[in-house]
Every structure is written in structure tokens, then in C-alpha cells.
Short mmCIF file of C-alpha atoms in Angstrom, two decimals:
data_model
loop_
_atom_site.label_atom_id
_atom_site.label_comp_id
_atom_site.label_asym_id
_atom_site.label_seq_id
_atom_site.Cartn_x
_atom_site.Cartn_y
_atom_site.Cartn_z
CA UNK A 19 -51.35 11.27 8.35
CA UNK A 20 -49.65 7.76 8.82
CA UNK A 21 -48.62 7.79 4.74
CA UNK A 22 -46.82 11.28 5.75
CA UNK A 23 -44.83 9.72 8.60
CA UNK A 24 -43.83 5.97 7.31
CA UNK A 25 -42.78 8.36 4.07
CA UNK A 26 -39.22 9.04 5.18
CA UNK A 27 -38.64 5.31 6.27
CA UNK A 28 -40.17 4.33 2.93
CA UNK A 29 -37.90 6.56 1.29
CA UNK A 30 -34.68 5.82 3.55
CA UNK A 31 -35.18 1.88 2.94
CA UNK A 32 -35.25 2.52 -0.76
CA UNK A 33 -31.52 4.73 -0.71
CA UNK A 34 -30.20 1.78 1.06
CA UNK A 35 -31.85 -0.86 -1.24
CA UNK A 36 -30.58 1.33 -4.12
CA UNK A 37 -27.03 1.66 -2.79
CA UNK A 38 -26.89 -1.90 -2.07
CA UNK A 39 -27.55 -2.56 -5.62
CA UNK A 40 -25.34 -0.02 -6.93
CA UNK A 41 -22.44 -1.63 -4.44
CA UNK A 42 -22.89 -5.00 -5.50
CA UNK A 43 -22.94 -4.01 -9.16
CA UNK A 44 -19.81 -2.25 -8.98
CA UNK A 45 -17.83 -4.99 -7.22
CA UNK A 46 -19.01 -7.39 -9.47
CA UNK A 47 -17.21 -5.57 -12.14
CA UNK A 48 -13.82 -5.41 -9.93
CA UNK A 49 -14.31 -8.89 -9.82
CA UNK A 50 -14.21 -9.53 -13.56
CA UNK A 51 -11.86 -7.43 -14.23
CA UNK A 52 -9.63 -8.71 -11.49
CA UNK A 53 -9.86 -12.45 -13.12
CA UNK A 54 -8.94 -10.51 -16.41
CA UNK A 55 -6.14 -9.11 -15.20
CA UNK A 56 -5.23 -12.56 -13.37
CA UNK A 57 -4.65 -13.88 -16.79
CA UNK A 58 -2.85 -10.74 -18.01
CA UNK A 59 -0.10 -10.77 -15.16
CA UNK A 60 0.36 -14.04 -15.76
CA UNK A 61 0.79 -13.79 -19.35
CA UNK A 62 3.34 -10.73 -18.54
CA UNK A 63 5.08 -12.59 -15.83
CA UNK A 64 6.29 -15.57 -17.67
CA UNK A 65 7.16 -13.42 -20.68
CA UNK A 66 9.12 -10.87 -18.88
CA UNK A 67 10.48 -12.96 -15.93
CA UNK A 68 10.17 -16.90 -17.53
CA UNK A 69 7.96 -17.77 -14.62
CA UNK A 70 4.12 -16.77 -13.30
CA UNK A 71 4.21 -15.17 -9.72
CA UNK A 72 1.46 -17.52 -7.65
CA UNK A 73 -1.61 -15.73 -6.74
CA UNK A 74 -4.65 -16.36 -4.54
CA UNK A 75 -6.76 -17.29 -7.65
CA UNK A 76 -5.92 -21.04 -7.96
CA UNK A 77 -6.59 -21.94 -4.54
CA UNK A 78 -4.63 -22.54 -1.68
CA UNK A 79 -2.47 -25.33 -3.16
CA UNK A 80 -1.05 -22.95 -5.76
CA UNK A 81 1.13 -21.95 -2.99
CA UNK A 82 4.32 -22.98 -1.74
CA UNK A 83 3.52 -23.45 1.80
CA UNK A 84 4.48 -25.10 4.43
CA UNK A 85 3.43 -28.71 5.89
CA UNK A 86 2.52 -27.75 9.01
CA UNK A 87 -1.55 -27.63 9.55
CA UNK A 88 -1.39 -24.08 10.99
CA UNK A 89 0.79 -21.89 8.79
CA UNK A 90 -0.13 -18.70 9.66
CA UNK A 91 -1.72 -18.02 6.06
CA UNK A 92 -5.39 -16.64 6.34
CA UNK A 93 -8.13 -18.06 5.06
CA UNK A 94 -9.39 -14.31 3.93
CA UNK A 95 -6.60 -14.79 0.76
CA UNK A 96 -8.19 -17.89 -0.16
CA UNK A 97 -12.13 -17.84 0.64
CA UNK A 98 -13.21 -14.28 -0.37
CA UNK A 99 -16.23 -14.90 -2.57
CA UNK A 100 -15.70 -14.21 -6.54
CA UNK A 101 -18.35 -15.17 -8.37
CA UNK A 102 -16.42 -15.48 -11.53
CA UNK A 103 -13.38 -17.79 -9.47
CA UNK A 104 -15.95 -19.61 -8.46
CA UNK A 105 -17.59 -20.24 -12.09
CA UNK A 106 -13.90 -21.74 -13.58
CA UNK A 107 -13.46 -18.68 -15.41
CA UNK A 108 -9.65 -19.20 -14.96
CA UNK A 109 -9.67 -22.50 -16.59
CA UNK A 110 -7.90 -21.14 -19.58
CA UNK A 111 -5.41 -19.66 -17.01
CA UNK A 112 -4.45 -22.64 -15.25
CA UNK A 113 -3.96 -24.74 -18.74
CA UNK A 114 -0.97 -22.26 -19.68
CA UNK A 115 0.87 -23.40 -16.67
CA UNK A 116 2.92 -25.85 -18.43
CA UNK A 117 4.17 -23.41 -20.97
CA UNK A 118 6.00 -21.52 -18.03
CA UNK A 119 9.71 -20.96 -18.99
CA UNK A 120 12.29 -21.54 -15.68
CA UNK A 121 14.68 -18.46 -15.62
CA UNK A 122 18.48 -19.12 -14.58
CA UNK A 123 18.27 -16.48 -11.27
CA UNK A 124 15.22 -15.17 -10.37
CA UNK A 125 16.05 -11.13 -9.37
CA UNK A 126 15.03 -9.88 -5.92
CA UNK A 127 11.79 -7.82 -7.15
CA UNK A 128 9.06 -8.10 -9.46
CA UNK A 129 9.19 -5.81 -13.15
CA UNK A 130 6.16 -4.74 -11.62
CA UNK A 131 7.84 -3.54 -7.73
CA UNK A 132 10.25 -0.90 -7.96
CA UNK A 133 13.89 -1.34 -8.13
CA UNK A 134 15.68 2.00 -7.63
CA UNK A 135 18.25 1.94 -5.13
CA UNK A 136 15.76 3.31 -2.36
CA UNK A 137 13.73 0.43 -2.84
CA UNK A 138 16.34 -2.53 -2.71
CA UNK A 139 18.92 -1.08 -0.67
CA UNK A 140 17.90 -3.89 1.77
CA UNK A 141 19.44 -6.49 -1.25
CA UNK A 142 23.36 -5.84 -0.68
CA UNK A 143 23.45 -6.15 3.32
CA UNK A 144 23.85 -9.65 3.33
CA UNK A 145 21.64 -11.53 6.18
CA UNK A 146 18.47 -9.68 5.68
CA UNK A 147 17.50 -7.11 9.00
CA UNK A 148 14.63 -4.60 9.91
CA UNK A 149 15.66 -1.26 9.62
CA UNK A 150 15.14 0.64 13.27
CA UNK A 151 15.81 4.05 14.80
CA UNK A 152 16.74 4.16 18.09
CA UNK A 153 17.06 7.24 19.97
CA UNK A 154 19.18 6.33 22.83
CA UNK A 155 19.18 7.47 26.78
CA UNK A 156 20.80 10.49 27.46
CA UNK A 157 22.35 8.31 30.39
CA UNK A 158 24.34 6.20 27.90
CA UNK A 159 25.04 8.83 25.26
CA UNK A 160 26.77 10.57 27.91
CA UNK A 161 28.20 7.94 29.75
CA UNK A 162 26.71 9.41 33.10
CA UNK A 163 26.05 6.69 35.78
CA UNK A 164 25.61 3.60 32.96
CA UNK A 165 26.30 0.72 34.86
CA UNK A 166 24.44 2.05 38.13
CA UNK A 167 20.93 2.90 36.32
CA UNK A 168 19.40 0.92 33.67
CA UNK A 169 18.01 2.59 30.73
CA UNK A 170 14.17 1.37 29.62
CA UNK A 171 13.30 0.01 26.52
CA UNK A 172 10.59 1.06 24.07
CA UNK A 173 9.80 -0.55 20.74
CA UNK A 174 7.40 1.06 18.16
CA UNK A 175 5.13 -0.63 15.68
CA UNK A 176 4.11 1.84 13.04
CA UNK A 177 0.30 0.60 11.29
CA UNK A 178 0.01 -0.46 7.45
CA UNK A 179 1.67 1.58 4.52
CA UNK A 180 3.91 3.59 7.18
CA UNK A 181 7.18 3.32 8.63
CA UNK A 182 9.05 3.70 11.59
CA UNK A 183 8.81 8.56 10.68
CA UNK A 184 5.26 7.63 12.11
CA UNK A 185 6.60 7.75 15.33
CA UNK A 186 10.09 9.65 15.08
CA UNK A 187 8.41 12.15 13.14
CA UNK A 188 5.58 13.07 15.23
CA UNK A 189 5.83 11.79 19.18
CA UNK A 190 9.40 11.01 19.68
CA UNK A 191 10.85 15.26 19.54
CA UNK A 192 7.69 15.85 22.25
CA UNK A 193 8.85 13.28 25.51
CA UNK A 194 9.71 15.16 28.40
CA UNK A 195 13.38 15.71 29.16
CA UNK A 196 13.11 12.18 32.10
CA UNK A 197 11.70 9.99 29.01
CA UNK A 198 14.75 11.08 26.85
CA UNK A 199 17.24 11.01 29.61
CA UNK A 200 16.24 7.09 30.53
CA UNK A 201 14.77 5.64 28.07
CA UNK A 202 15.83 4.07 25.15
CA UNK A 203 13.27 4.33 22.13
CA UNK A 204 13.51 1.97 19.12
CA UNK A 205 10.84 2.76 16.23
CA UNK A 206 11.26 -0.19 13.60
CA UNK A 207 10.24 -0.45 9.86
CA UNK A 208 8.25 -3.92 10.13
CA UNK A 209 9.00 -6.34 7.30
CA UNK A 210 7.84 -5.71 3.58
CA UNK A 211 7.70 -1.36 4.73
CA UNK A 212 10.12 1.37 4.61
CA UNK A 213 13.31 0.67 4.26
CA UNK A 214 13.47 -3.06 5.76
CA UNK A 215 13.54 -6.35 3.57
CA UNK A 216 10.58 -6.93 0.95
CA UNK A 217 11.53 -10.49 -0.26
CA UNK A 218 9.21 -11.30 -3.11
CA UNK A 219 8.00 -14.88 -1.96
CA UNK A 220 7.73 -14.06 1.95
CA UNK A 221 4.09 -14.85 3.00
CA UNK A 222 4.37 -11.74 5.74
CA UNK A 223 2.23 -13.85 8.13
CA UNK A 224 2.79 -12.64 11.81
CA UNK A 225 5.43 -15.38 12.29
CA UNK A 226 7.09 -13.90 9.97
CA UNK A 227 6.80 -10.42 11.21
CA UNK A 228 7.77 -11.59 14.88
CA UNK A 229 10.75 -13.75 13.42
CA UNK A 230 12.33 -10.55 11.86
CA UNK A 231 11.60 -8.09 15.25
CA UNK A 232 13.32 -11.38 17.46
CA UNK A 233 16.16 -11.10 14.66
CA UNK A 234 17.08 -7.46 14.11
CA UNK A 235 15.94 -5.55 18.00
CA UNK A 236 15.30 -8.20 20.84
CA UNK A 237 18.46 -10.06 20.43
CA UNK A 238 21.19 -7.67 19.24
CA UNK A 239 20.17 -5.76 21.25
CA UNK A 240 19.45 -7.68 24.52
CA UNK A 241 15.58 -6.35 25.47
CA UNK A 242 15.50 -8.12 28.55
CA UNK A 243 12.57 -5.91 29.63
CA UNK A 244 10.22 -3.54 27.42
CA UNK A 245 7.58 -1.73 26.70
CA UNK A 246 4.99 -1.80 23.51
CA UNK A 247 3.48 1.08 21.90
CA UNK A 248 1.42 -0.08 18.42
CA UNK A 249 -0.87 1.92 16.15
CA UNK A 250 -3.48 0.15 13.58
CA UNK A 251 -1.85 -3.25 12.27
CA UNK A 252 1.42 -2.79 14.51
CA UNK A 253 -0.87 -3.74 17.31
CA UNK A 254 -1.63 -7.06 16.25
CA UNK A 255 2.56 -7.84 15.36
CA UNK A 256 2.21 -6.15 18.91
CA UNK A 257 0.13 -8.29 20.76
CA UNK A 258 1.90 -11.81 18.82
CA UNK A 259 5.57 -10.00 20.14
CA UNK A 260 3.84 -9.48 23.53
CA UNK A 261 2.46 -12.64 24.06
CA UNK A 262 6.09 -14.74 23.41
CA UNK A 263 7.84 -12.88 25.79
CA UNK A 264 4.76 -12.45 28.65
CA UNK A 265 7.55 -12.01 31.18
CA UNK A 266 9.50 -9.29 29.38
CA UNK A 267 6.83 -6.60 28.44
CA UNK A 268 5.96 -4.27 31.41
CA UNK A 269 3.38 -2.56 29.60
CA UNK A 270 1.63 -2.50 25.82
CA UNK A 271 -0.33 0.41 24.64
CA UNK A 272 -2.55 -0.37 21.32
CA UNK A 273 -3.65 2.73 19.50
CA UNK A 274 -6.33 2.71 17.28
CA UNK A 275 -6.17 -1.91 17.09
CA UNK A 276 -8.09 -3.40 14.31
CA UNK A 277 -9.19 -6.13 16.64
CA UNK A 278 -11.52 -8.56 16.04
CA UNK A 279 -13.29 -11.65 17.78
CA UNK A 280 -11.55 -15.34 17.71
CA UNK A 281 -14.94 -17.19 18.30
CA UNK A 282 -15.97 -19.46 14.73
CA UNK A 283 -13.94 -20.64 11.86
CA UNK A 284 -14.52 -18.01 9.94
CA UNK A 285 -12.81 -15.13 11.84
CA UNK A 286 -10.51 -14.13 9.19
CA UNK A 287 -13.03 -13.78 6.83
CA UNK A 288 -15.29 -11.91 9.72
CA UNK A 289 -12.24 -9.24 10.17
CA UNK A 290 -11.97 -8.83 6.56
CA UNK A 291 -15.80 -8.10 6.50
CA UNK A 292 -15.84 -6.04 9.23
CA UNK A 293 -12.66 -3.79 8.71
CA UNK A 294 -12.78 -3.61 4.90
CA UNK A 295 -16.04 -4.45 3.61
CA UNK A 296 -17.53 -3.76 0.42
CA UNK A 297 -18.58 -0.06 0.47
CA UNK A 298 -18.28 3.16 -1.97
CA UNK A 299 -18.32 5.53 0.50
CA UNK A 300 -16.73 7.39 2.11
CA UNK A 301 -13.39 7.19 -0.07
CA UNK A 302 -11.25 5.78 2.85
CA UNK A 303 -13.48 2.97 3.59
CA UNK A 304 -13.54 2.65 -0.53
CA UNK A 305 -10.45 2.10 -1.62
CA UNK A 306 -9.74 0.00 1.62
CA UNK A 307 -12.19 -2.83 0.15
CA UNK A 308 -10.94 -2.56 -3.06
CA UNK A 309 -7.14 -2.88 -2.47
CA UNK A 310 -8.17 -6.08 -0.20
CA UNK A 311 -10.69 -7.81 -2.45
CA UNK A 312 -9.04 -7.52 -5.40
CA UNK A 313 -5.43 -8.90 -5.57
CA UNK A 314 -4.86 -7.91 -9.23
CA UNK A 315 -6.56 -4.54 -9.18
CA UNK A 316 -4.33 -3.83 -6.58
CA UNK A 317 -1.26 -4.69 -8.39
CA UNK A 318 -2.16 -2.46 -11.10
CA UNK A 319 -2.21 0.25 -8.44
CA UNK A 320 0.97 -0.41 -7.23
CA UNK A 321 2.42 -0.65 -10.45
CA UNK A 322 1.50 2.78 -11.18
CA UNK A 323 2.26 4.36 -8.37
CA UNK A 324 4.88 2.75 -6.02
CA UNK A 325 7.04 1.24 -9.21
CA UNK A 326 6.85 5.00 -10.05
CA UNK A 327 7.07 6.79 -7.02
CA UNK A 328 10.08 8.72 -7.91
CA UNK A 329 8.54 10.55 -10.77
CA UNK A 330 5.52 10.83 -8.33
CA UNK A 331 7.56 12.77 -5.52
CA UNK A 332 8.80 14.81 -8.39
CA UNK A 333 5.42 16.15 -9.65
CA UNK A 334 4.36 16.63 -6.04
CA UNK A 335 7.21 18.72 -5.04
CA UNK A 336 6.55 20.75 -8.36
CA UNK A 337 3.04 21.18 -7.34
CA UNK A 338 3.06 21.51 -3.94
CA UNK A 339 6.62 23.99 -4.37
CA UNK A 340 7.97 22.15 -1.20
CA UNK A 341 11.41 20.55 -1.49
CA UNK A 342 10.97 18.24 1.73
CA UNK A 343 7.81 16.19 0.79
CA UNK A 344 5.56 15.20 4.13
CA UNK A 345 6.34 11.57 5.56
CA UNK A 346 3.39 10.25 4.99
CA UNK A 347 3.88 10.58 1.40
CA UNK A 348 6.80 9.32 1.01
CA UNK A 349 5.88 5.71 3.49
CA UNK A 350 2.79 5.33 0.99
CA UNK A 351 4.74 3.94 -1.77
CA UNK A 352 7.31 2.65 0.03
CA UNK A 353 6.18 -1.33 -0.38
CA UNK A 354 5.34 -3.97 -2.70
CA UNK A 355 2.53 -5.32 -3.59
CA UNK A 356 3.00 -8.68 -2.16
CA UNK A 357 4.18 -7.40 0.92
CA UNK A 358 0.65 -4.83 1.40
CA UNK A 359 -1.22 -7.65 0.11
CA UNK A 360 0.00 -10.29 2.55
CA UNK A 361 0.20 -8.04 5.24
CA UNK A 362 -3.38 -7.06 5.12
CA UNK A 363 -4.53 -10.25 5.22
CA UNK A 364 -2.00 -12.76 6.86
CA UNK A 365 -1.83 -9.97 9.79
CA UNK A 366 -4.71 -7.90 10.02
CA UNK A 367 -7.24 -10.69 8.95
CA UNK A 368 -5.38 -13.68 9.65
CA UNK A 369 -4.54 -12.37 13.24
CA UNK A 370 -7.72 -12.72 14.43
CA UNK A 371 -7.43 -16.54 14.77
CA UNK A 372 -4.66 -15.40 17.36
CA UNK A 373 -5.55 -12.34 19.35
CA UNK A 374 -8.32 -13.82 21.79
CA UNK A 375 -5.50 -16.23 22.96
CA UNK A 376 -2.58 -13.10 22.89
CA UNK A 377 -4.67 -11.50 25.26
CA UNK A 378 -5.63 -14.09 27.42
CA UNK A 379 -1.97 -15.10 27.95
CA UNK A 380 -0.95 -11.36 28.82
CA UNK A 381 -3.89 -10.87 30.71
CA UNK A 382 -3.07 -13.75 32.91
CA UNK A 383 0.89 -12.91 33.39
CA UNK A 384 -0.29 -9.03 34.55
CA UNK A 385 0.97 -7.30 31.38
CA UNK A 386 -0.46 -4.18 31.42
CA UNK A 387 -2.52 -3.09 27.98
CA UNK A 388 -3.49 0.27 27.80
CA UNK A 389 -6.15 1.23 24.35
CA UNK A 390 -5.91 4.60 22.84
CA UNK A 391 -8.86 5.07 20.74
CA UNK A 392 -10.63 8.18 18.61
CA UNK A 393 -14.12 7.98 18.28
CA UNK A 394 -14.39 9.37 15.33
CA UNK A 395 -12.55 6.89 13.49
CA UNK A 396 -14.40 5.21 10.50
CA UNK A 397 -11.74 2.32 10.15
CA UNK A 398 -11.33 0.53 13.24
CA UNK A 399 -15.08 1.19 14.85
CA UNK A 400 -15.36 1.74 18.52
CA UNK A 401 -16.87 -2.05 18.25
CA UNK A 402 -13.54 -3.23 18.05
CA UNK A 403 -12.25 -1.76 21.25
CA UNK A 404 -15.86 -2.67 22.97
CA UNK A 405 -14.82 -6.08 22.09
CA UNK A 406 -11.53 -5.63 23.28
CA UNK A 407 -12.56 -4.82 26.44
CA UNK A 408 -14.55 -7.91 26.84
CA UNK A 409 -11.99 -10.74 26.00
CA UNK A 410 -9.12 -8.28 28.29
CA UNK A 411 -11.23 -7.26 31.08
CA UNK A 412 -8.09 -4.88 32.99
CA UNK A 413 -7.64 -3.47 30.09
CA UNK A 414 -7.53 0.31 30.50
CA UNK A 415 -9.52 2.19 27.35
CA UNK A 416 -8.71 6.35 26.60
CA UNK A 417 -11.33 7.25 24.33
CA UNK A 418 -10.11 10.39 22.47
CA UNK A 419 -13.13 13.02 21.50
CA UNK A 420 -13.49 13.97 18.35
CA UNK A 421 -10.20 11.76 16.91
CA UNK A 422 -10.00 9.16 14.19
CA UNK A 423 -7.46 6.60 12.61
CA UNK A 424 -4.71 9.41 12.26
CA UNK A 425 -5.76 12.47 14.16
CA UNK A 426 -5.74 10.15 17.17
CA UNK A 427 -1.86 10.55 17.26
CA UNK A 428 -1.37 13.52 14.75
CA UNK A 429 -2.49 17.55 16.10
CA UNK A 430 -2.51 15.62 19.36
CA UNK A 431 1.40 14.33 19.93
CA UNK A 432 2.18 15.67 23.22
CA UNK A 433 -0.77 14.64 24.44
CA UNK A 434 -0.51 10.93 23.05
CA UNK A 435 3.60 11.26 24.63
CA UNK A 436 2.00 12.26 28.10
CA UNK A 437 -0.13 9.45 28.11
CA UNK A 438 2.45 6.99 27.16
CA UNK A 439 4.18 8.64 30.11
CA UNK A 440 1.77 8.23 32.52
CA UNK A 441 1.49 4.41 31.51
CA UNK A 442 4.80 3.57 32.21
CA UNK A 443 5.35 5.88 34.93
CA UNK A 444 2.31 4.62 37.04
CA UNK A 445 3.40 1.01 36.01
CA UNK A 446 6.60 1.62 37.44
CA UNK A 447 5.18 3.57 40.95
CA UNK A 448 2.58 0.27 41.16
CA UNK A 449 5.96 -1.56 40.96
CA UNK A 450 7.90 0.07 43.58
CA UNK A 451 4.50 -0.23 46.04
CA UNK A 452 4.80 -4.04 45.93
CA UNK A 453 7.75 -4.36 46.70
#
């Protein structure tokens, strides 16, 4: 009787030991082959371009950086474990340095990025600027009343491999007729996506990212007040924006934030763990940890698909018999892989040695931080909004039924544009009671 009920848990403890094994057997192959294919871009970089492209492999002082102690570069691009890094198997790498070649002008993309005119129409405009769609007020199109009402201000943060359709696409055509009459919505392509600047030796650290948002929308456009609305790693570029201008943001909605804890030295290499750990299933979670672990690998990937995303779109329109291919589509290739690599991991990782003290800064000047999250979503676990919760006590939380990472927002945009309503519109009402 007790061998037929500690069966299952026998059995169920074997699976996991099983997949365990299976999991680390498989990485540990990514992990040669990535430190083969270290030494084969290399090889391919100095003979096609004169010079190697610096990588993660040789340590951190491979890099130029710069000489301040805290440079905004995580320690995730550095630290991750590699048994075969760690055993000198790049020695032979590292000797062929010397025999680099120094080309005369060094073009704006890698042979292995894309350079159609799509891709590097960002090149000819001079002093580098994020691309942006605003949709302006109603009030100023027309001309009605201007200088006796105010518009509002709204800037959108799309998440990783998207662009600013995420949000002009799918919430902006559903605001109610008051939201489109006074406000003033600005969805921007963040640096290294869309159709906004990809500069080949940017480190895309959330400086970087806040820099180029400062540069192109808060001062051309004088944003002396706004509001925040974020989804995935836009909320963390979100939270850095919000926290440098405390007095300026009325309100910051975070949809779907990849947040994790401050606390220990290792917290970069705790979010990398947590949000894209090792695991073969299910698919998303998959090719999530191998696209982060594995900087090589993942500019094979991009080489095949983003350098060629043209003749991509083409086969999918032939397949698919649709002329107009969906946005999504199109934003997943639209990057290099410098700028997805960095991203991931100067932002997503990396800005979880700054989000405890974003949120303590905005908690204390009254911002208002409202969390939209599914709880069905398999990438950003409810943990992370638990946690949330903890470090930004006021912080209101909308768990969605039955949502995850994209469904959150998509099949559910007038809902998600209500709610972003009724958080600036009850901000605004709290306002008026004060005073």
C-alpha cells in the first residue's frame, strides 16, 4: 500500500532528475559550440571588415568602456557561467589578436546586420534621433481653444523586439473621443529597434536608452508634465525615465515589468536566472535562454533571419497570401544583434541594480504606478509583480484573468485603453480634490 502511493513521487522525482540532465546536456553543447563560433566570427570579422567586433568572451576588459566605476554594463554579459570560457578554450582566439588588420572607415553596420535602406535609413539624418509617432490633440490639430487648455502628454515604451506599431497598432485607434481630443500621445521606437538609430558599438545600457528619449521627445518637444505607459522591457527604460524627472510624471503604468529584486551583488545575474533561465520547454521560455546565454548562437540567428528579413517577408506573404504582413512580424527582425543582445542584458538584467532605488524615489515624490499584469504569463511570473508590490507599497496591481505576456494587451485593447483612462482620469479628479 505505501510502495503504491510514494510510486508517483518516485516516478515524478525521476522526470525531473531526467530533464535536468537532459537540460544541462544540451546547454553544454550551446556552450561549445558558442566558443566555436567565437573563433569563427572572429576569423570572419577581421577578414571581411579588417577588424574583430569585441565580444563578451574575453572578459570585461575586452571592452571599450568607460572609466567611471558604475557604467551601466551588467555583470550578466560578463559572469554567465561557460564551462568551456572558463577552461581557456579561447586561448587560441585571443593569440590572433595581433594579426587584426585596421580598416580606413569602419561602415555603420556589421556584414552580418542588415543594410537595406529600411535598416539604415537612420545613417543619412545627421545627429542621430529616436523615431516617434505622435498622435496629436484634437485641440491643437484644430486650433480650438490652444492657448486656454493644455493638451496632456503620453509617452509609450514598446517591450523587446517591438516597436513603437505595438501601441499605435493596437490601443491608440480604441481611446475614447476626450483622450484623443486632449491628449497628446507619443509612441517611440527605443534605441537599437524599429526604425531609430542601431549604432554598432553603443552598449544600449539604460543611460543610453534615457539619453536618446531626453534627446529626441522630452526636449524638442517641451514635456513639462507626462504620463508613462511601458510593456515588458519598456518598463524598466520606464521606471529609469520616471525616476529623473520625479516631478514631471503624473502617473506610470507598467504592463507585464520584468522586475526583479536589488538586494546582493549578484542581481543581474539573479534576473537573468530568473527571467531566462536554462529550460527546453515550453518553446518561449526556450529560445529566450538560448538567445541570452549564448552571444554567438545568437548572432547566427540574426544573421539568418534579420540580415535576411526581406526575402523572409517575401516567402511569408507568398505563404500566408496576405500583402500587408502583421506588425509583429515585421518589428521581429527589425534590430541587430548587438543592439538585442545589449538590450537584454544591460536593460532587462542590468536594470535590476537600479529599480529598487527607481521606485523608492517615485514612491516618495507621489508618482503614481499603476501594474497591469496577466496571470497566465510564463515570462514575467506573477513573482515579479509580488515583489513589486513589496519594494512600492501604493502601488496599485490589475491582475488580468486568464492573460499572458501579449494577450495582456492584445484581444483585450479597449479594455487595457479604459484602464489607462481611468488612471489618469482619477489621478487628475484626486488632483482637483486637493486643491
Amino acid at each position: 500500500m505505501s510502495l503504491a502511493l510514494s510510486s508517483p513521487k518516485w516516478l515524478n522525482n525521476s522526470v525531473q532528475v531526467l530533464i535536468s540532465i537532459t537540460c544541462f546536456l544540451v546547454f553544454l553543447i550551446f556552450d561549445l559550440l558558442d566558443a566555436v563560433f567565437c573563433v569563427i566570427f572572429r576569423y570572419l570579422d577581421e577578414h571581411i571588415e579588417g577588424e574583430a567586433s569585441p565580444c563578451c568572451c574575453g572578459g570585461k576588459k575586452e571592452k571599450n568602456l568607460r572609466d567611471d566605476e558604475d557604467d551601466g554594463v551588467s555583470d550578466s554579459l560578463y559572469k554567465r557561467k561557460s564551462i568551456f570560457r572558463e577552461m581557456g578554450f579561447l586561448q587560441f582566439e585571443r593569440k590572433r589578436q595581433s594579426l587584426n588588420r585596421k580598416c580606413s572607415e569602419r561602415p555603420m553596420n556589421l556584414w552580418s546586420d542588415c543594410g537595406c535602406d529600411s535598416c539604415l535609413s537612420w545613417v543619412n539624418e545627421g545627429d542621430y534621433k529616436l523615431h516617434f509617432v505622435v498622435k496629436e490633440p484634437l485641440i491643437q490639430a484644430t486650433g480650438e481653444n490652444c492657448r486656454e487648455k493644455a493638451s496632456e502628454n503620453v509617452i509609450f515604451l514598446h517591450g523587446f523586439l517591438c516597436s513603437s506599431s505595438f501601441w499605435t497598432q493596437t490601443v491608440f485607434p480604441h481611446f475614447s473621443e476626450q483622450v484623443k481630443h486632449d491628449y497628446r500621445l507619443i509612441a517611440i521606437d527605443l534605441l537599437g529597434f524599429g526604425k531609430s538609430p542601431k549604432p554598432r558599438d553603443c552598449l544600449y545600457t539604460l543611460k543610453d536608452h534615457v539619453e536618446m528619449i531626453e534627446k529626441s521627445v522630452v526636449q524638442p518637444l517641451q514635456l513639462a508634465t507626462f504620463h508613462i505607459v511601458a510593456h515588458s522591457m519598456g518598463c524598466i527604460i520606464a521606471l529609469a525615465l520616471a525616476a529623473k524627472y520625479p516631478q514631471c510624471v503624473k502617473s506610470i503604468t507598467l504592463t507585464a515589468p520584468p522586475y526583479s529584486p536589488s538586494e546582493g551583488n549578484g542581481a543581474c545575474l539573479n534576473a537573468l536566472s530568473k527571467l531566462a533561465g536554462k529550460k527546453l520547454w515550453p518553446p518561449l521560455s526556450f529560445g529566450s535562454s538560448f538567445m541570452s546565454w549564448h552571444e554567438h548562437l545568437g548572432r547566427c540567428v540574426c544573421l539568418v533571419f534579420c540580415r535576411n528579413h526581406r526575402i523572409w517577408e517575401k516567402v511569408l506573404k507568398v505563404i500566408t497570401r496576405n500583402r500587408d504582413l502583421h506588425f509583429l512580424t515585421i518589428d521581429l527582425t527589425r534590430h541587430t544583434h548587438q543592439s538585442a543582445w545589449n538590450s537584454m542584458h544591460n536593460v532587462i538584467c542590468g536594470g535590476a541594480k537600479y529599480t529598487d532605488s527607481y521606485l523608492k524615489i517615485l514612491s516618495k515624490s507621489g508618482v503614481r504606478i499603476n501594474v497591469i499584469q496577466g496571470d497566465k504569463d510564463k515570462i514575467v511570473q506573477m513573482e515579479c509583480c509580488n515583489n513589486l508590490k513589496l519594494m512600492a507599497p501604493n502601488a496599485e496591481i490589475n491582475i488580468i484573468p486568464n492573460a499572458d505576456h501579449g494577450t495582456v494587451i492584445f484581444t483585450r485593447e479597449k479594455e487595457f485603453a479604459h484602464r489607462l483612462e481611468v488612471t489618469w482620469g482619477v489621478f487628475q479628479t484626486a488632483l482637483y480634490h486637493d486643491f
